[in-house]
mmCIF file of C-alpha atoms and ligand atoms in Angstrom:
data_model
loop_
_atom_site.group_PDB
_atom_site.id
_atom_site.type_symbol
_atom_site.label_atom_id
_atom_site.label_comp_id
_atom_site.label_asym_id
_atom_site.label_seq_id
_atom_site.Cartn_x
_atom_site.Cartn_y
_atom_site.Cartn_z
ATOM 1 C CA MET X 1 0.000 0.000 0.000
ATOM 2 C CA LYS X 2 2.832 2.392 -0.777
ATOM 3 C CA HIS X 3 0.612 4.950 -2.525
ATOM 4 C CA LEU X 4 -1.875 5.040 0.302
ATOM 5 C CA LYS X 5 0.906 5.338 2.845
ATOM 6 C CA GLN X 6 2.305 8.370 1.057
ATOM 7 C CA GLN X 7 -0.955 10.075 0.153
ATOM 8 C CA ASP X 8 -3.082 9.453 3.228
ATOM 9 C CA PRO X 9 -1.006 8.303 6.181
ATOM 10 C CA GLU X 10 -3.969 8.551 8.578
ATOM 11 C CA ILE X 11 -6.122 6.058 6.677
ATOM 12 C CA TYR X 12 -3.052 3.930 5.962
ATOM 13 C CA GLU X 13 -2.363 3.726 9.680
ATOM 14 C CA CYS X 14 -5.977 2.753 10.451
ATOM 15 C CA ILE X 15 -5.820 -0.074 7.930
ATOM 16 C CA GLN X 16 -2.479 -1.322 9.228
ATOM 17 C CA LEU X 17 -3.757 -1.320 12.806
ATOM 18 C CA GLU X 18 -6.991 -3.031 11.768
ATOM 19 C CA GLU X 19 -4.948 -5.746 10.036
ATOM 20 C CA LEU X 20 -3.077 -6.254 13.276
ATOM 21 C CA ARG X 21 -6.305 -6.309 15.289
ATOM 22 C CA GLN X 22 -7.792 -8.951 13.003
ATOM 23 C CA HIS X 23 -4.564 -10.955 13.289
ATOM 24 C CA GLU X 24 -4.064 -10.720 17.044
ATOM 25 C CA LYS X 25 -7.612 -11.220 18.291
ATOM 26 C CA VAL X 26 -9.959 -14.172 18.252
ATOM 27 C CA ARG X 27 -12.890 -13.020 16.136
ATOM 28 C CA LEU X 28 -16.099 -14.659 17.263
ATOM 29 C CA ILE X 29 -18.688 -12.314 15.737
ATOM 30 C CA ALA X 30 -21.063 -14.791 14.103
ATOM 31 C CA SER X 31 -21.524 -12.721 10.944
ATOM 32 C CA GLU X 32 -17.822 -12.043 10.250
ATOM 33 C CA ASN X 33 -15.106 -13.956 8.451
ATOM 34 C CA TYR X 34 -11.711 -13.583 6.744
ATOM 35 C CA VAL X 35 -11.777 -13.531 2.939
ATOM 36 C CA SER X 36 -8.998 -15.173 0.946
ATOM 37 C CA ALA X 37 -6.217 -13.062 -0.514
ATOM 38 C CA ALA X 38 -7.732 -13.727 -3.968
ATOM 39 C CA VAL X 39 -11.135 -12.335 -2.903
ATOM 40 C CA MET X 40 -9.342 -9.334 -1.397
ATOM 41 C CA GLU X 41 -7.436 -8.688 -4.630
ATOM 42 C CA ALA X 42 -10.613 -8.766 -6.707
ATOM 43 C CA THR X 43 -12.268 -6.376 -4.244
ATOM 44 C CA GLY X 44 -9.410 -3.899 -4.537
ATOM 45 C CA SER X 45 -9.292 -3.931 -8.345
ATOM 46 C CA VAL X 46 -9.921 -1.482 -11.197
ATOM 47 C CA LEU X 47 -13.438 -2.851 -11.538
ATOM 48 C CA THR X 48 -14.418 -0.234 -8.963
ATOM 49 C CA ASN X 49 -13.927 2.364 -11.729
ATOM 50 C CA LYS X 50 -16.743 1.125 -13.962
ATOM 51 C CA TYR X 51 -20.452 1.940 -14.188
ATOM 52 C CA SER X 52 -22.659 -0.912 -15.439
ATOM 53 C CA GLU X 53 -26.331 -0.166 -14.840
ATOM 54 C CA GLY X 54 -28.362 -2.972 -16.336
ATOM 55 C CA TYR X 55 -27.618 -6.653 -16.698
ATOM 56 C CA VAL X 56 -25.356 -8.908 -18.769
ATOM 57 C CA GLY X 57 -25.877 -8.091 -22.468
ATOM 58 C CA LYS X 58 -28.199 -5.165 -21.718
ATOM 59 C CA ARG X 59 -26.396 -2.211 -20.147
ATOM 60 C CA TYR X 60 -27.003 1.515 -20.152
ATOM 61 C CA TYR X 61 -23.290 2.321 -20.568
ATOM 62 C CA GLU X 62 -20.730 1.120 -23.092
ATOM 63 C CA GLY X 63 -17.446 -0.624 -22.351
ATOM 64 C CA GLN X 64 -18.994 -3.651 -20.666
ATOM 65 C CA GLN X 65 -17.123 -6.414 -22.523
ATOM 66 C CA LEU X 66 -15.259 -7.582 -19.418
ATOM 67 C CA ILE X 67 -17.812 -6.585 -16.802
ATOM 68 C CA ASP X 68 -20.350 -8.790 -18.569
ATOM 69 C CA ARG X 69 -17.898 -11.682 -18.403
ATOM 70 C CA VAL X 70 -17.305 -11.096 -14.701
ATOM 71 C CA GLU X 71 -20.989 -10.878 -13.819
ATOM 72 C CA ALA X 72 -21.866 -13.919 -15.940
ATOM 73 C CA LEU X 73 -19.172 -15.946 -14.167
ATOM 74 C CA ALA X 74 -20.440 -14.887 -10.739
ATOM 75 C CA ILE X 75 -23.999 -15.856 -11.689
ATOM 76 C CA GLU X 76 -23.086 -19.218 -13.230
ATOM 77 C CA ARG X 77 -20.884 -20.206 -10.306
ATOM 78 C CA ALA X 78 -23.533 -19.252 -7.735
ATOM 79 C CA LYS X 79 -26.171 -21.189 -9.694
ATOM 80 C CA THR X 80 -23.940 -24.260 -9.602
ATOM 81 C CA VAL X 81 -23.026 -23.936 -5.910
ATOM 82 C CA PHE X 82 -26.630 -23.553 -4.744
ATOM 83 C CA GLY X 83 -28.479 -25.396 -7.527
ATOM 84 C CA VAL X 84 -30.870 -22.531 -8.231
ATOM 85 C CA ASP X 85 -32.598 -21.374 -11.431
ATOM 86 C CA HIS X 86 -31.719 -17.696 -11.207
ATOM 87 C CA VAL X 87 -29.239 -15.508 -9.322
ATOM 88 C CA ASN X 88 -28.947 -11.740 -9.068
ATOM 89 C CA VAL X 89 -25.481 -10.828 -7.764
ATOM 90 C CA GLN X 90 -25.962 -7.049 -7.693
ATOM 91 C CA PRO X 91 -27.505 -6.257 -4.260
ATOM 92 C CA TYR X 92 -25.123 -4.069 -2.292
ATOM 93 C CA SER X 93 -25.762 -6.054 0.881
ATOM 94 C CA GLY X 94 -28.383 -8.052 2.768
ATOM 95 C CA SER X 95 -30.684 -5.167 3.654
ATOM 96 C CA PRO X 96 -31.080 -3.888 0.064
ATOM 97 C CA ALA X 97 -31.503 -7.516 -1.061
ATOM 98 C CA ASN X 98 -34.438 -8.040 1.301
ATOM 99 C CA LEU X 99 -35.899 -4.659 0.376
ATOM 100 C CA SER X 100 -35.735 -5.607 -3.308
ATOM 101 C CA VAL X 101 -37.679 -8.797 -2.617
ATOM 102 C CA PHE X 102 -40.376 -6.767 -0.851
ATOM 103 C CA LEU X 103 -40.498 -4.299 -3.737
ATOM 104 C CA ALA X 104 -40.866 -7.176 -6.193
ATOM 105 C CA PHE X 105 -43.860 -8.777 -4.491
ATOM 106 C CA LEU X 106 -45.527 -6.364 -2.056
ATOM 107 C CA ASN X 107 -47.501 -3.150 -2.044
ATOM 108 C CA PRO X 108 -47.147 -0.737 0.880
ATOM 109 C CA GLY X 109 -49.226 -1.997 3.790
ATOM 110 C CA ASP X 110 -49.091 -5.663 2.772
ATOM 111 C CA THR X 111 -48.423 -8.180 5.531
ATOM 112 C CA ILE X 112 -45.139 -9.978 6.092
ATOM 113 C CA LEU X 113 -44.453 -12.544 8.821
ATOM 114 C CA GLY X 114 -40.935 -13.055 10.164
ATOM 115 C CA MET X 115 -39.077 -14.028 13.304
ATOM 116 C CA ALA X 116 -39.174 -11.284 15.948
ATOM 117 C CA LEU X 117 -35.927 -9.318 16.218
ATOM 118 C CA PRO X 118 -35.504 -9.970 19.972
ATOM 119 C CA HIS X 119 -35.996 -13.685 19.269
ATOM 120 C CA GLY X 120 -33.209 -13.876 16.692
ATOM 121 C CA GLY X 121 -34.812 -12.365 13.583
ATOM 122 C CA HIS X 122 -33.291 -9.591 11.491
ATOM 123 C CA LEU X 123 -34.005 -5.860 11.384
ATOM 124 C CA THR X 124 -35.087 -6.101 7.756
ATOM 125 C CA HIS X 125 -37.712 -8.753 8.515
ATOM 126 C CA GLY X 126 -40.175 -6.069 9.588
ATOM 127 C CA ALA X 127 -38.693 -4.378 12.681
ATOM 128 C CA LYS X 128 -40.499 -1.101 13.403
ATOM 129 C CA VAL X 129 -37.352 1.006 13.044
ATOM 130 C CA SER X 130 -36.603 -0.434 9.593
ATOM 131 C CA ILE X 131 -38.197 0.501 6.276
ATOM 132 C CA SER X 132 -39.513 -3.079 6.207
ATOM 133 C CA GLY X 133 -41.609 -2.291 9.298
ATOM 134 C CA LYS X 134 -42.555 1.248 8.281
ATOM 135 C CA TYR X 135 -43.844 0.513 4.771
ATOM 136 C CA PHE X 136 -45.282 -2.948 5.341
ATOM 137 C CA HIS X 137 -47.498 -4.483 7.977
ATOM 138 C CA ALA X 138 -45.169 -6.763 9.906
ATOM 139 C CA GLU X 139 -46.267 -9.621 12.119
ATOM 140 C CA PHE X 140 -43.742 -11.643 14.097
ATOM 141 C CA TYR X 141 -43.400 -15.172 15.329
ATOM 142 C CA SER X 142 -41.572 -15.893 18.583
ATOM 143 C CA LEU X 143 -39.637 -18.732 20.140
ATOM 144 C CA GLU X 144 -40.857 -20.850 23.028
ATOM 145 C CA ARG X 145 -39.916 -19.615 26.503
ATOM 146 C CA GLU X 146 -38.838 -23.042 27.788
ATOM 147 C CA SER X 147 -36.997 -24.521 24.792
ATOM 148 C CA GLY X 148 -35.895 -21.321 23.033
ATOM 149 C CA GLN X 149 -37.020 -23.077 19.841
ATOM 150 C CA LEU X 150 -39.649 -22.481 17.201
ATOM 151 C CA ASP X 151 -43.059 -24.127 17.617
ATOM 152 C CA TYR X 152 -44.228 -24.851 14.053
ATOM 153 C CA ASP X 153 -47.830 -25.551 15.053
ATOM 154 C CA LYS X 154 -48.063 -22.077 16.589
ATOM 155 C CA LEU X 155 -46.377 -20.567 13.548
ATOM 156 C CA ARG X 156 -48.939 -22.273 11.311
ATOM 157 C CA SER X 157 -51.888 -20.937 13.351
ATOM 158 C CA GLN X 158 -50.425 -17.434 13.297
ATOM 159 C CA ALA X 159 -49.792 -17.564 9.553
ATOM 160 C CA LEU X 160 -53.311 -18.794 8.862
ATOM 161 C CA SER X 161 -54.680 -15.997 10.977
ATOM 162 C CA CYS X 162 -52.634 -13.068 9.616
ATOM 163 C CA ARG X 163 -52.282 -14.426 6.039
ATOM 164 C CA PRO X 164 -48.925 -12.829 5.129
ATOM 165 C CA LYS X 165 -48.055 -12.201 1.505
ATOM 166 C CA ILE X 166 -44.472 -13.162 2.371
ATOM 167 C CA LEU X 167 -43.450 -15.646 5.055
ATOM 168 C CA ILE X 168 -39.790 -15.197 6.029
ATOM 169 C CA ALA X 169 -37.573 -18.019 7.283
ATOM 170 C CA GLY X 170 -34.195 -16.798 8.454
ATOM 171 C CA TYR X 171 -32.379 -15.345 11.422
ATOM 172 C CA SER X 172 -29.288 -13.666 12.728
ATOM 173 C CA ALA X 173 -29.217 -15.296 16.169
ATOM 174 C CA TYR X 174 -30.981 -18.674 16.107
ATOM 175 C CA PRO X 175 -28.624 -21.603 16.722
ATOM 176 C CA ARG X 176 -30.856 -24.272 15.193
ATOM 177 C CA ILE X 177 -31.651 -25.642 11.740
ATOM 178 C CA LEU X 178 -34.971 -24.397 10.393
ATOM 179 C CA ASP X 179 -37.474 -26.929 9.060
ATOM 180 C CA PHE X 180 -37.799 -25.593 5.508
ATOM 181 C CA GLU X 181 -40.255 -28.283 4.462
ATOM 182 C CA ARG X 182 -42.573 -27.195 7.258
ATOM 183 C CA PHE X 183 -42.164 -23.528 6.306
ATOM 184 C CA ARG X 184 -43.089 -24.443 2.699
ATOM 185 C CA ALA X 185 -46.214 -26.271 3.822
ATOM 186 C CA ILE X 186 -47.281 -23.319 5.984
ATOM 187 C CA ALA X 187 -46.629 -20.852 3.173
ATOM 188 C CA ASP X 188 -48.696 -22.977 0.794
ATOM 189 C CA GLU X 189 -51.542 -23.291 3.255
ATOM 190 C CA CYS X 190 -51.809 -19.546 3.826
ATOM 191 C CA GLY X 191 -51.037 -18.548 0.235
ATOM 192 C CA ALA X 192 -47.738 -16.826 1.026
ATOM 193 C CA LEU X 193 -44.535 -16.608 -0.913
ATOM 194 C CA LEU X 194 -41.666 -18.201 1.064
ATOM 195 C CA LEU X 195 -38.550 -16.054 1.420
ATOM 196 C CA VAL X 196 -35.550 -17.758 3.020
ATOM 197 C CA ASP X 197 -32.934 -15.308 4.246
ATOM 198 C CA MET X 198 -29.963 -17.647 4.408
ATOM 199 C CA ALA X 199 -27.329 -14.981 5.111
ATOM 200 C CA HIS X 200 -25.985 -16.685 8.208
ATOM 201 C CA PHE X 201 -25.901 -20.282 7.035
ATOM 202 C CA ALA X 202 -25.312 -19.935 3.261
ATOM 203 C CA GLY X 203 -21.725 -21.170 3.604
ATOM 204 C CA LEU X 204 -22.905 -24.250 5.465
ATOM 205 C CA VAL X 205 -25.404 -24.980 2.671
ATOM 206 C CA ALA X 206 -22.720 -24.410 0.018
ATOM 207 C CA GLY X 207 -20.428 -26.765 1.919
ATOM 208 C CA GLY X 208 -23.115 -29.448 2.061
ATOM 209 C CA VAL X 209 -23.275 -29.649 5.866
ATOM 210 C CA HIS X 210 -26.667 -27.968 6.335
ATOM 211 C CA PRO X 211 -30.013 -28.794 4.690
ATOM 212 C CA SER X 212 -30.592 -26.692 1.601
ATOM 213 C CA PRO X 213 -33.663 -24.448 1.580
ATOM 214 C CA VAL X 214 -33.457 -24.177 -2.229
ATOM 215 C CA PRO X 215 -36.037 -26.890 -3.021
ATOM 216 C CA TYR X 216 -38.569 -25.192 -0.737
ATOM 217 C CA ALA X 217 -38.130 -21.434 -1.126
ATOM 218 C CA ASP X 218 -39.612 -19.204 -3.798
ATOM 219 C CA VAL X 219 -36.895 -16.647 -3.192
ATOM 220 C CA LEU X 220 -33.653 -16.736 -1.192
ATOM 221 C CA THR X 221 -31.465 -13.867 -0.079
ATOM 222 C CA THR X 222 -27.980 -14.097 1.309
ATOM 223 C CA THR X 223 -25.117 -11.847 2.163
ATOM 224 C CA THR X 224 -21.866 -13.111 0.712
ATOM 225 C CA HIS X 225 -19.522 -12.277 3.588
ATOM 226 C CA LYS X 226 -20.593 -14.446 6.513
ATOM 227 C CA THR X 227 -20.117 -18.230 6.460
ATOM 228 C CA LEU X 228 -19.927 -17.952 2.659
ATOM 229 C CA ARG X 229 -16.584 -16.133 3.082
ATOM 230 C CA GLY X 230 -16.864 -13.735 0.164
ATOM 231 C CA PRO X 231 -16.740 -9.939 -0.019
ATOM 232 C CA ARG X 232 -19.341 -7.701 1.612
ATOM 233 C CA GLY X 233 -22.254 -8.033 -0.764
ATOM 234 C CA ALA X 234 -25.387 -10.067 -1.356
ATOM 235 C CA MET X 235 -27.273 -12.234 -3.809
ATOM 236 C CA ILE X 236 -30.914 -12.971 -4.480
ATOM 237 C CA MET X 237 -31.737 -16.430 -5.802
ATOM 238 C CA CYS X 238 -35.101 -17.595 -7.047
ATOM 239 C CA LYS X 239 -37.140 -19.914 -9.161
ATOM 240 C CA ALA X 240 -37.151 -19.023 -12.879
ATOM 241 C CA GLU X 241 -40.696 -17.673 -12.734
ATOM 242 C CA HIS X 242 -39.618 -14.869 -10.364
ATOM 243 C CA ALA X 243 -36.409 -13.917 -12.192
ATOM 244 C CA ALA X 244 -37.781 -10.908 -14.087
ATOM 245 C CA ALA X 245 -39.527 -9.462 -11.012
ATOM 246 C CA ILE X 246 -36.381 -9.819 -8.892
ATOM 247 C CA ASP X 247 -34.072 -8.277 -11.472
ATOM 248 C CA LYS X 248 -36.411 -5.328 -12.010
ATOM 249 C CA ALA X 249 -36.683 -4.770 -8.262
ATOM 250 C CA VAL X 250 -32.900 -4.667 -7.805
ATOM 251 C CA PHE X 251 -32.287 -2.432 -10.831
ATOM 252 C CA PRO X 252 -33.881 0.017 -11.372
ATOM 253 C CA GLY X 253 -36.109 -0.632 -8.342
ATOM 254 C CA THR X 254 -33.762 -0.118 -5.428
ATOM 255 C CA GLN X 255 -30.269 0.350 -6.838
ATOM 256 C CA GLY X 256 -28.242 2.025 -9.560
ATOM 257 C CA GLY X 257 -24.912 0.722 -10.826
ATOM 258 C CA PRO X 258 -23.669 -2.574 -9.405
ATOM 259 C CA HIS X 259 -20.354 -2.654 -7.540
ATOM 260 C CA ASN X 260 -18.349 -4.577 -10.124
ATOM 261 C CA HIS X 261 -15.316 -5.097 -7.882
ATOM 262 C CA THR X 262 -17.655 -6.830 -5.440
ATOM 263 C CA THR X 263 -19.236 -8.878 -8.230
ATOM 264 C CA ALA X 264 -15.777 -10.103 -9.244
ATOM 265 C CA ALA X 265 -14.953 -10.984 -5.654
ATOM 266 C CA ILE X 266 -18.279 -12.849 -5.354
ATOM 267 C CA ALA X 267 -17.292 -14.830 -8.456
ATOM 268 C CA VAL X 268 -13.981 -15.742 -6.822
ATOM 269 C CA ALA X 269 -15.731 -16.697 -3.582
ATOM 270 C CA MET X 270 -18.220 -18.873 -5.493
ATOM 271 C CA LYS X 271 -15.309 -20.667 -7.182
ATOM 272 C CA GLU X 272 -13.821 -21.295 -3.730
ATOM 273 C CA ALA X 273 -17.191 -22.405 -2.326
ATOM 274 C CA GLY X 274 -17.396 -25.123 -4.974
ATOM 275 C CA THR X 275 -14.200 -26.848 -3.835
ATOM 276 C CA ASP X 276 -13.631 -29.854 -1.581
ATOM 277 C CA ALA X 277 -11.555 -27.618 0.684
ATOM 278 C CA PHE X 278 -14.647 -25.492 1.289
ATOM 279 C CA LYS X 279 -16.689 -28.599 2.172
ATOM 280 C CA GLN X 280 -14.067 -29.491 4.769
ATOM 281 C CA TYR X 281 -14.100 -25.912 6.009
ATOM 282 C CA ALA X 282 -17.879 -25.966 6.459
ATOM 283 C CA ALA X 283 -17.746 -29.268 8.342
ATOM 284 C CA GLN X 284 -15.048 -27.876 10.640
ATOM 285 C CA ILE X 285 -17.173 -24.766 11.346
ATOM 286 C CA LEU X 286 -19.843 -27.086 12.765
ATOM 287 C CA ARG X 287 -17.381 -29.172 14.803
ATOM 288 C CA ASN X 288 -15.814 -26.009 16.176
ATOM 289 C CA ALA X 289 -19.149 -24.471 17.157
ATOM 290 C CA LYS X 290 -20.205 -27.675 18.897
ATOM 291 C CA THR X 291 -16.922 -27.924 20.792
ATOM 292 C CA LEU X 292 -17.157 -24.343 22.016
ATOM 293 C CA ALA X 293 -20.819 -24.835 22.953
ATOM 294 C CA ASP X 294 -20.040 -28.040 24.899
ATOM 295 C CA THR X 295 -17.128 -26.387 26.697
ATOM 296 C CA LEU X 296 -19.289 -23.458 27.771
ATOM 297 C CA ILE X 297 -22.174 -25.702 28.841
ATOM 298 C CA SER X 298 -19.790 -27.785 30.972
ATOM 299 C CA ARG X 299 -18.788 -24.532 32.697
ATOM 300 C CA GLY X 300 -22.334 -23.594 33.623
ATOM 301 C CA PHE X 301 -23.221 -21.298 30.737
ATOM 302 C CA ASN X 302 -26.839 -21.191 29.648
ATOM 303 C CA LEU X 303 -26.943 -21.638 25.872
ATOM 304 C CA VAL X 304 -30.279 -20.659 24.378
ATOM 305 C CA THR X 305 -31.884 -23.865 22.976
ATOM 306 C CA GLY X 306 -29.299 -25.895 24.926
ATOM 307 C CA GLY X 307 -26.616 -25.885 22.235
ATOM 308 C CA THR X 308 -26.084 -25.316 18.543
ATOM 309 C CA GLU X 309 -26.672 -27.052 15.208
ATOM 310 C CA ASN X 310 -25.018 -24.377 13.087
ATOM 311 C CA HIS X 311 -22.111 -21.950 13.373
ATOM 312 C CA LEU X 312 -23.575 -19.755 16.097
ATOM 313 C CA MET X 313 -24.286 -19.755 19.797
ATOM 314 C CA LEU X 314 -26.486 -17.464 21.846
ATOM 315 C CA ILE X 315 -25.729 -17.338 25.557
ATOM 316 C CA ASP X 316 -28.034 -15.999 28.250
ATOM 317 C CA LEU X 317 -25.751 -14.556 30.934
ATOM 318 C CA THR X 318 -28.472 -13.937 33.507
ATOM 319 C CA ASN X 319 -27.215 -16.795 35.725
ATOM 320 C CA LYS X 320 -23.688 -15.329 35.580
ATOM 321 C CA GLY X 321 -24.817 -11.978 37.000
ATOM 322 C CA ILE X 322 -23.313 -9.917 34.183
ATOM 323 C CA SER X 323 -24.946 -8.044 31.317
ATOM 324 C CA GLY X 324 -24.203 -8.789 27.672
ATOM 325 C CA LYS X 325 -22.530 -5.431 27.027
ATOM 326 C CA THR X 326 -20.290 -5.624 30.097
ATOM 327 C CA ALA X 327 -19.281 -9.168 29.192
ATOM 328 C CA ALA X 328 -18.626 -8.299 25.535
ATOM 329 C CA GLN X 329 -16.431 -5.339 26.537
ATOM 330 C CA ALA X 330 -14.436 -7.360 29.073
ATOM 331 C CA LEU X 331 -13.930 -10.108 26.482
ATOM 332 C CA ASP X 332 -12.823 -7.596 23.842
ATOM 333 C CA ASN X 333 -10.220 -6.287 26.281
ATOM 334 C CA ALA X 334 -9.035 -9.886 26.566
ATOM 335 C CA GLY X 335 -8.752 -10.307 22.791
ATOM 336 C CA LEU X 336 -11.993 -12.260 22.356
ATOM 337 C CA VAL X 337 -14.280 -10.254 20.074
ATOM 338 C CA LEU X 338 -18.019 -10.943 19.973
ATOM 339 C CA ASN X 339 -21.245 -8.979 20.314
ATOM 340 C CA CYS X 340 -23.850 -8.548 23.010
ATOM 341 C CA ASN X 341 -27.245 -9.806 21.896
ATOM 342 C CA ALA X 342 -30.824 -9.921 23.123
ATOM 343 C CA VAL X 343 -32.065 -13.328 24.192
ATOM 344 C CA PRO X 344 -35.696 -14.444 23.768
ATOM 345 C CA PHE X 345 -37.978 -12.707 26.320
ATOM 346 C CA ASP X 346 -35.114 -10.417 27.335
ATOM 347 C CA THR X 347 -36.055 -7.943 30.044
ATOM 348 C CA ARG X 348 -33.024 -5.736 29.379
ATOM 349 C CA LYS X 349 -32.637 -3.075 26.691
ATOM 350 C CA PRO X 350 -31.188 -3.896 23.208
ATOM 351 C CA PHE X 351 -28.027 -1.824 23.769
ATOM 352 C CA ASP X 352 -27.199 -3.726 26.960
ATOM 353 C CA PRO X 353 -29.108 -6.997 26.696
ATOM 354 C CA SER X 354 -28.780 -10.216 28.696
ATOM 355 C CA GLY X 355 -26.836 -12.228 26.159
ATOM 356 C CA ILE X 356 -23.817 -12.577 23.954
ATOM 357 C CA ARG X 357 -23.666 -14.171 20.516
ATOM 358 C CA MET X 358 -20.687 -15.899 18.991
ATOM 359 C CA GLY X 359 -19.876 -17.909 15.892
ATOM 360 C CA SER X 360 -17.122 -20.154 14.595
ATOM 361 C CA ALA X 361 -16.767 -19.139 10.914
ATOM 362 C CA ALA X 362 -13.859 -16.673 11.200
ATOM 363 C CA VAL X 363 -11.735 -18.681 13.636
ATOM 364 C CA THR X 364 -12.215 -21.782 11.462
ATOM 365 C CA SER X 365 -10.888 -19.817 8.480
ATOM 366 C CA ARG X 366 -7.622 -19.285 10.340
ATOM 367 C CA GLY X 367 -7.313 -22.992 11.054
ATOM 368 C CA PHE X 368 -8.617 -23.334 14.593
ATOM 369 C CA LYS X 369 -9.840 -26.818 15.448
ATOM 370 C CA GLU X 370 -11.429 -28.452 18.482
ATOM 371 C CA ALA X 371 -8.429 -27.944 20.817
ATOM 372 C CA GLN X 372 -8.374 -24.177 20.158
ATOM 373 C CA MET X 373 -12.161 -23.950 20.606
ATOM 374 C CA GLU X 374 -11.917 -25.618 24.021
ATOM 375 C CA GLN X 375 -9.235 -23.125 24.978
ATOM 376 C CA ILE X 376 -11.479 -20.256 23.862
ATOM 377 C CA GLY X 377 -14.275 -21.619 26.072
ATOM 378 C CA VAL X 378 -11.929 -21.679 29.063
ATOM 379 C CA TRP X 379 -10.807 -18.099 28.359
ATOM 380 C CA ILE X 380 -14.389 -16.859 28.039
ATOM 381 C CA ASP X 381 -15.262 -18.444 31.377
ATOM 382 C CA THR X 382 -12.156 -16.993 33.063
ATOM 383 C CA VAL X 383 -12.804 -13.467 31.804
ATOM 384 C CA ILE X 384 -16.496 -13.511 32.679
ATOM 385 C CA GLN X 385 -15.795 -14.819 36.166
ATOM 386 C CA ASN X 386 -13.223 -12.034 36.636
ATOM 387 C CA HIS X 387 -14.804 -9.360 34.499
ATOM 388 C CA THR X 388 -13.682 -6.438 36.669
ATOM 389 C CA ASP X 389 -10.104 -7.672 36.848
ATOM 390 C CA THR X 390 -8.071 -5.908 34.166
ATOM 391 C CA ALA X 391 -4.979 -7.974 35.021
ATOM 392 C CA VAL X 392 -6.870 -11.148 34.056
ATOM 393 C CA GLN X 393 -7.992 -9.483 30.815
ATOM 394 C CA ALA X 394 -4.395 -8.496 30.025
ATOM 395 C CA ARG X 395 -3.102 -12.003 30.778
ATOM 396 C CA VAL X 396 -5.738 -13.636 28.556
ATOM 397 C CA ALA X 397 -5.111 -11.050 25.810
ATOM 398 C CA ALA X 398 -1.418 -12.029 25.815
ATOM 399 C CA GLU X 399 -2.300 -15.738 25.607
ATOM 400 C CA VAL X 400 -4.780 -15.048 22.781
ATOM 401 C CA LYS X 401 -2.120 -13.115 20.877
ATOM 402 C CA GLU X 402 0.344 -15.965 21.323
ATOM 403 C CA LEU X 403 -2.160 -18.519 19.976
ATOM 404 C CA CYS X 404 -3.114 -16.296 17.036
ATOM 405 C CA SER X 405 0.535 -15.853 16.072
ATOM 406 C CA THR X 406 0.662 -19.546 15.099
ATOM 407 C CA PHE X 407 -2.616 -19.451 13.128
ATOM 408 C CA PRO X 408 -2.261 -16.715 10.497
ATOM 409 C CA ALA X 409 -5.597 -15.703 9.010
ATOM 410 C CA PRO X 410 -6.100 -15.916 5.237
ATOM 411 C CA GLY X 411 -4.520 -12.875 3.619
ATOM 412 C CA LEU X 412 -2.668 -11.908 6.801
ATOM 413 C CA GLU X 413 0.172 -14.441 6.607
ATOM 414 C CA HIS X 414 2.685 -11.588 6.230
ATOM 415 C CA LEU X 415 2.074 -10.603 9.860
ATOM 416 C CA VAL X 416 3.599 -13.805 11.241
HETATM 417 N N1 DSN Q 1 -25.647 -7.630 11.125
HETATM 418 C C1 DSN Q 1 -25.640 -9.036 10.761
HETATM 419 C C2 DSN Q 1 -25.352 -9.913 11.919
HETATM 420 O O1 DSN Q 1 -24.469 -9.577 12.689
HETATM 421 O O2 DSN Q 1 -25.962 -10.962 12.073
HETATM 422 C C3 DSN Q 1 -26.868 -9.443 10.081
HETATM 423 O O3 DSN Q 1 -27.028 -8.679 8.941
#
């Protein structure tokens, strides 16, 4: 980055320090990952210079010979990885992707039904503060107080009563596999379109270690940067019959020119996601999450739903006498980075809720296996038990740094 260093030393310094932070800390935020050096190179390429409103073979600007090739490759690779009829790779991220789906199929005031935000749903599934909750009539399903899991009979009754135009299956903090077949049956019974927001578990589906929602969903959205390990971006996938409506809703409906550097990086990520190495990666994500969950359970932590079936864990800290925010800050000081999170039926406020959420995708990318996950569980317990003790945080931070130095993250090997 010699040009950046010379021209803008302040930003250069921030990037250098962020590289170091990502290298030296254990990143447990369930939605984050490390992209490969190849994905990073595509992201930082000259493709950022080009405008390409429109789609392959039908653009509003000239000079698209290579952009068309890039976008066509991204689409074809994603179609192969997920086995879908149609893919739109242009959404800037998950929120615009979901908004485009709503624009394609809803009128203002129409009803949508999604998982409640405090129960693990996503902002864009109808939360009041989001455009999805302001422009549409949002109803929410909740989890069961005792099990922390979804009751499909209750969901069915609710759907039959509120008759949503779109039923949404997807989450950002639910550690269980959704029953897509059941969602399909409920959508059919109430006449809804089924949208699966697979942002969190798309990489697990691509890796073949999680049931695929593709046979059941009318439309699927996903970000490309979580378990899927691509650049920050998104895709919308759908059955052929919805292709024209989806494309029109993305452009010109909600967006202008696609971010071609991101499209290229998505293409690279889709090539990676189709490999055997990625299958092994996805399987290790699950083993790592389970190991961390078991370690924490054995140390008295209360995991919502009693464990995990995917890459993420949600922990209710009420029995530990510490709030989610306080715990997350103490852990960050100790080099263990995660986020505080509401738990179902939380009595605390969203900015300082009762829980923390963590995931295994990023640490698995740097090569952590079961032994390292057990060690992380021990560190989390130690820091939470001694959360006011800055000496403990400093000691753990040093141990974390030492461990990380032997597991260079993809693209950060030069820091070892
Ligand atoms: N903000 C993301 C997450 O952390 O789960 C979802 O978009």
